[in-house]
Short mmCIF file of C-alpha atoms in Angstrom, two decimals:
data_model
loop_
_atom_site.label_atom_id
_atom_site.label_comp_id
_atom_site.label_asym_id
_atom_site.label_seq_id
_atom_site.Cartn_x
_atom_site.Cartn_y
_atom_site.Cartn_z
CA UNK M 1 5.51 -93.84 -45.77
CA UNK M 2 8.79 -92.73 -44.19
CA UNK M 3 9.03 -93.27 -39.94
CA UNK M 4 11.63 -92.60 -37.57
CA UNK M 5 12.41 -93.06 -34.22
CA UNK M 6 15.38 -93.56 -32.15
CA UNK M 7 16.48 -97.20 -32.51
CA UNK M 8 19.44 -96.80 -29.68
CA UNK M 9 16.77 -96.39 -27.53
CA UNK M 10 15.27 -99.52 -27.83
CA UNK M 11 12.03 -97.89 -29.97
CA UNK M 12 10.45 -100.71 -32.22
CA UNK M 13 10.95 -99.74 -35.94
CA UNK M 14 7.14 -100.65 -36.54
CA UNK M 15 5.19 -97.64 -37.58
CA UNK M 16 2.56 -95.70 -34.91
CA UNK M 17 -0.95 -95.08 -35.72
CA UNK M 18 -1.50 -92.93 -38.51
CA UNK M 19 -3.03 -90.12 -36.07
CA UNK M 20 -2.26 -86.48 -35.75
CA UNK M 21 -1.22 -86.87 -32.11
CA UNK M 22 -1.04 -90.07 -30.61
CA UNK M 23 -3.48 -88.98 -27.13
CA UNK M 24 -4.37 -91.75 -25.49
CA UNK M 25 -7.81 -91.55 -22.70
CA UNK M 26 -7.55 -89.72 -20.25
CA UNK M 27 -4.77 -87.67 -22.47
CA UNK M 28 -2.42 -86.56 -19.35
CA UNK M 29 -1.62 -90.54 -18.76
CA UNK M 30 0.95 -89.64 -21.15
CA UNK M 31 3.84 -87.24 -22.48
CA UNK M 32 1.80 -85.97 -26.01
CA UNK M 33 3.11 -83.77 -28.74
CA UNK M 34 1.69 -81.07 -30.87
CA UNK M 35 2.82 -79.43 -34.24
CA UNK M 36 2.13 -75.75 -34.98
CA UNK M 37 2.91 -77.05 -38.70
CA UNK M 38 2.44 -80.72 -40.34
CA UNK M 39 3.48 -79.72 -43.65
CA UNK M 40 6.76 -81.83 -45.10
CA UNK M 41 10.05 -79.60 -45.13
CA UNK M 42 8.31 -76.35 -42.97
CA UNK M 43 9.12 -74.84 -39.62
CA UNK M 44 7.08 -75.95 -36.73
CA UNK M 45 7.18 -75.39 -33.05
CA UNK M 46 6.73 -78.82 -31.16
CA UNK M 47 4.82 -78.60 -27.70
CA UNK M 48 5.51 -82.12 -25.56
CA UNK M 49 3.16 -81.83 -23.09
CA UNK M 50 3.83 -84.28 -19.44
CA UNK M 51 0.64 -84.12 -17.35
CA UNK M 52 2.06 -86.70 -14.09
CA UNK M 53 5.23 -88.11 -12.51
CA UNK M 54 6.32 -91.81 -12.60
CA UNK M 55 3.85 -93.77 -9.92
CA UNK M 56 3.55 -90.77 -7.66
CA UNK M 57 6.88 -89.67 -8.00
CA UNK M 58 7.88 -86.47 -9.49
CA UNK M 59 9.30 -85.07 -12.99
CA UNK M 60 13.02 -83.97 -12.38
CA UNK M 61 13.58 -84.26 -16.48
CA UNK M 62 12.11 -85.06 -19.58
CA UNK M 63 14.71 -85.87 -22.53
CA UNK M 64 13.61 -85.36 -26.03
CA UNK M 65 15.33 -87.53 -28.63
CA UNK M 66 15.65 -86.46 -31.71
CA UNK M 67 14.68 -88.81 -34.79
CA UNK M 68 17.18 -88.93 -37.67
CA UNK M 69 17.03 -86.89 -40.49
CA UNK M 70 16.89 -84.12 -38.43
CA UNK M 71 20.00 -82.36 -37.66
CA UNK M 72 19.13 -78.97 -36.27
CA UNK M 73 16.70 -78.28 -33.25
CA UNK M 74 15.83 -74.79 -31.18
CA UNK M 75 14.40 -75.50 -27.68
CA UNK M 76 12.23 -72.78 -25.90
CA UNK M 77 13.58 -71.36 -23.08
CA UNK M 78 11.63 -72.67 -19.78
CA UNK M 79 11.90 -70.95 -16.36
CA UNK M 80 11.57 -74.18 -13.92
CA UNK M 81 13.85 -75.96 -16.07
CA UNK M 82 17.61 -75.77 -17.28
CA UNK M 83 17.92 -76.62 -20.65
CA UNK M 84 20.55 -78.12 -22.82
CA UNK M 85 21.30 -79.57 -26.93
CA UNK M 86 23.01 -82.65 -26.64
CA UNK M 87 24.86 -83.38 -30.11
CA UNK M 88 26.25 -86.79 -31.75
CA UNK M 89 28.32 -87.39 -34.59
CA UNK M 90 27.43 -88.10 -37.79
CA UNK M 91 28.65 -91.60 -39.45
CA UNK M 92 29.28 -89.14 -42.60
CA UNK M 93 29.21 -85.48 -43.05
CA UNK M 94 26.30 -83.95 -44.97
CA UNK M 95 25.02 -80.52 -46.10
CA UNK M 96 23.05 -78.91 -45.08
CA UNK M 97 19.99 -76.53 -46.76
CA UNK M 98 22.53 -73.77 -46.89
CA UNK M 99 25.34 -75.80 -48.04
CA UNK M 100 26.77 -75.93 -44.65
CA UNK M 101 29.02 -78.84 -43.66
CA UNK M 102 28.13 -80.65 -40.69
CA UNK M 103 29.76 -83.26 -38.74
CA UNK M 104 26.80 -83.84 -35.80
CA UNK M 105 24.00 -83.19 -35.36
CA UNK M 106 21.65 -82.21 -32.59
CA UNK M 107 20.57 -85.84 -30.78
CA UNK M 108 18.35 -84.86 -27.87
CA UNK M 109 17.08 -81.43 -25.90
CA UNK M 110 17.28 -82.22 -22.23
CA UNK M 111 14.71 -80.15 -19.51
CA UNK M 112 16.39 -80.87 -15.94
CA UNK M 113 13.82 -79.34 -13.53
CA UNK M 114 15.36 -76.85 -11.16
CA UNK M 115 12.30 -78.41 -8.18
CA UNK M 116 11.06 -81.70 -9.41
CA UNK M 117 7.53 -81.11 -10.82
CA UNK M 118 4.84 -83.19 -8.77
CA UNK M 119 3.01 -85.61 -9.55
CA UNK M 120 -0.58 -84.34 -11.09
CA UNK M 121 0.09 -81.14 -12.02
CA UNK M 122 1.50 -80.62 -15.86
CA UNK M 123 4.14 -78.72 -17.77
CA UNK M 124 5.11 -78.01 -21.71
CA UNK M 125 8.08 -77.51 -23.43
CA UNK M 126 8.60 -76.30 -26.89
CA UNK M 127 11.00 -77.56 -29.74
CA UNK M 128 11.39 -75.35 -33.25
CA UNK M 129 12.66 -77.91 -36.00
CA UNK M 130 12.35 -77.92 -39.68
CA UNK M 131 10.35 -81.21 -40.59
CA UNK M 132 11.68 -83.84 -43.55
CA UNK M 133 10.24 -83.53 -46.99
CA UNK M 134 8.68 -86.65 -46.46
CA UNK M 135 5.75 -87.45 -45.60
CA UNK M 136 5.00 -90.37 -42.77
CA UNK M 137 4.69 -91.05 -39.19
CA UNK M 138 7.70 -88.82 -37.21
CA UNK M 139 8.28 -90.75 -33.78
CA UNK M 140 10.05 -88.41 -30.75
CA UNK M 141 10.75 -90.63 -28.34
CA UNK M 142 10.71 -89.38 -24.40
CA UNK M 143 12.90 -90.52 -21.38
CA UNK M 144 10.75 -89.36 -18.11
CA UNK M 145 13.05 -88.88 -15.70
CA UNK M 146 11.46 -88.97 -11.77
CA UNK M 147 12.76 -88.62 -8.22
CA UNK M 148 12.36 -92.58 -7.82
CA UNK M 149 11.85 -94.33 -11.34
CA UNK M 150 11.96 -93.31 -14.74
CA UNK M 151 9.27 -93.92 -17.73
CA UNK M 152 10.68 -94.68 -21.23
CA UNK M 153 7.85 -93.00 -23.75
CA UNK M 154 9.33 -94.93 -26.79
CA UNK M 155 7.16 -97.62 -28.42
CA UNK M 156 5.39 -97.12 -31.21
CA UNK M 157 2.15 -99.45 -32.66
CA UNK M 158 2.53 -102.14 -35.06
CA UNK M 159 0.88 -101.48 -38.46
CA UNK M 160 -2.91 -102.16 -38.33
CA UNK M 161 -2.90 -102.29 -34.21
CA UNK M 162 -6.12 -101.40 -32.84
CA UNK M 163 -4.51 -101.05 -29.38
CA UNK M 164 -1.85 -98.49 -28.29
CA UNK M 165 1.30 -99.59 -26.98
CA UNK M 166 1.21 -98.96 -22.92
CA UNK M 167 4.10 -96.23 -23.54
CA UNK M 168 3.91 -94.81 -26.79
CA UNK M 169 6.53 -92.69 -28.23
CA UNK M 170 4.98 -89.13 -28.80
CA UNK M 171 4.19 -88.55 -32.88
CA UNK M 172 2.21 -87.16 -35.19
CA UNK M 173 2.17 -87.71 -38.96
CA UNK M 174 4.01 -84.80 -41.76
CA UNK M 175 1.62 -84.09 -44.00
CA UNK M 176 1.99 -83.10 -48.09
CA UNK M 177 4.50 -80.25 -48.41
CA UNK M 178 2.65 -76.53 -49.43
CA UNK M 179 3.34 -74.86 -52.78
CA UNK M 180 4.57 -71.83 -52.83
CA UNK M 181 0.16 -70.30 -52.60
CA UNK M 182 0.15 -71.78 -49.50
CA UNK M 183 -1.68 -74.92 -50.85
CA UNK M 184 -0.04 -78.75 -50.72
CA UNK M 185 1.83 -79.81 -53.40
CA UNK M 186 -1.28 -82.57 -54.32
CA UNK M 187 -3.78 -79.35 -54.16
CA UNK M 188 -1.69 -77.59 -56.54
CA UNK M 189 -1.29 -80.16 -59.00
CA UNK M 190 -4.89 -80.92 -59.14
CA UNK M 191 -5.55 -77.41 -59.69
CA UNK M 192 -2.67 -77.11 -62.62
CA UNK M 193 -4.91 -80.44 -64.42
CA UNK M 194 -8.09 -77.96 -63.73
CA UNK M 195 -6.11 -74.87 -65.18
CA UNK M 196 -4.82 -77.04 -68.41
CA UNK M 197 -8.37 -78.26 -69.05
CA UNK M 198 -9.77 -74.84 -68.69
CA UNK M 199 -7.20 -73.25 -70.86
CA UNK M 200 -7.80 -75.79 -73.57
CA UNK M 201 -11.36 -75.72 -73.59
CA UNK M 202 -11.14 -71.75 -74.16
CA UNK M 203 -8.66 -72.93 -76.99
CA UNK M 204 -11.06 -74.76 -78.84
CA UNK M 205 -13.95 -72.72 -77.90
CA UNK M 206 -11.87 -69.46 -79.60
CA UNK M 207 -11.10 -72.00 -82.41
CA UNK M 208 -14.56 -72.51 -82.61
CA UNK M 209 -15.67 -68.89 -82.55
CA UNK M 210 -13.05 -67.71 -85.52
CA UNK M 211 -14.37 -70.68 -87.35
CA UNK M 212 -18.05 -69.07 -87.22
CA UNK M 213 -16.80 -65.60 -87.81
CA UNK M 214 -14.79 -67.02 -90.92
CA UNK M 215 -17.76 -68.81 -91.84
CA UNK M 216 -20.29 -65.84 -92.07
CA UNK M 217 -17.27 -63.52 -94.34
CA UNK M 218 -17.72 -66.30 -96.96
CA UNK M 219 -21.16 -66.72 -96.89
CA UNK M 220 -21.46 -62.79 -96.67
CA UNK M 221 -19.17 -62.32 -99.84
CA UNK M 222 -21.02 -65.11 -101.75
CA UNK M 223 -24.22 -63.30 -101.43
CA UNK M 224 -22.50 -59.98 -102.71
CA UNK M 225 -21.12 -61.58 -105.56
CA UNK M 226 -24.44 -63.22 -106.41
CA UNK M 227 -26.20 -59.84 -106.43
CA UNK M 228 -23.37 -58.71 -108.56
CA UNK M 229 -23.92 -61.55 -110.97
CA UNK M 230 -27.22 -60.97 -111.14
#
């Protein structure tokens, strides 16, 4: 399975949990995220969620990084916070899904808080992105920014840990992409196998059936010829 993160940040390339959200008890001790979609390649709305400051102190800005692979993000608009897309280059220019050239990409979506939020109340903000079309683990690690102090929300479990790191980088896992019915690609072909085996069974049962049909002409036509004989 695919996984990204940040590795400028100082993020361990190990993979997290395989969880939906990586929520850790109580859930506001840290900065969570939630998909409206998991589905590889579709369009989701991300909702980071910060429930306290660092140590007392309070939230002034929370800084979003964006994992690689993904060039192109929309933040929600958030009316205690000024927000801003902070781009990079790219090493080498790519298309895009519209056969667009592009040169950077979109690295991080900073919330600077127009009064520091204090500590022990909470506040959301919202990220639209198209997700990869692969499946795996997809790391967005946090900088919490406070008055005094920061918190780094960027490490992510080793494979097979049974403990969670003490700040873990916000995740969740992309799921199989949807055919076009709305069902996952691994539904779909399961059904198709289900479809072919159906439609060949009706083969050979309609083979079966003009076999008996052909069957009771002959043995019809023998008897009238018998009679004629006769």
């Amino acid at each position: 399975m695919s996984r990204r993160t940040l590795t400028r940040l100082g993020a361990p390339a190990a993979a997290a949990a395989a969880v939906t959200v990586l929520v850790a008890a109580p859930a506001s001790a840290h900065v969570t995220v939630t998909p409206t979609e998991t589905a590889a390649g579709a369009y989701t709305v991300l909702t980071f969620s910060n429930g306290h400051g660092c140590e007392g102190s309070p939230t002034k800005q929370i800084t979003i990084q964006v994992p690689e692979g993904i060039n192109d993000v929309t933040p929600t608009r958030q009316a205690f916070y000024d927000v801003k897309v902070v781009s990079e280059k790219l090493a080498e220019p790519i298309e895009d899904a519209h056969g667009n050239k592009l040169t950077e990409r979109d690295a991080s979506v900073v919330y600077t808080a127009k009064t520091p939020l204090p500590d022990g109340q909470r506040d959301a903000f919202e990220v639209s992105l198209q997700l990869p079309e692969e499946e795996g683990t997809l790391a967005f690690p946090v900088i919490q920014t406070c008055v005094k102090g920061e918190t780094a929300w960027v490490e992510e479990a080793p494979e097979g840990a049974t403990e969670e790191p003490e700040n873990p980088a916000p995740s969740f896992e992309v799921t199989a992409a949807e055919s076009e019915d709305g069902h996952s690609t691994e539904v779909a072909s399961a059904q198709t196998e289900v479809d072919d085996a159906e439609d060949d069974g009706n083969l050979w049962g309609a083979v079966g059936a003009g076999a008996g049909i052909l069957g009771l002409i002959a043995g019809t036509t023998a008897l009238a010829l018998g009679r004629r004989k006769a």
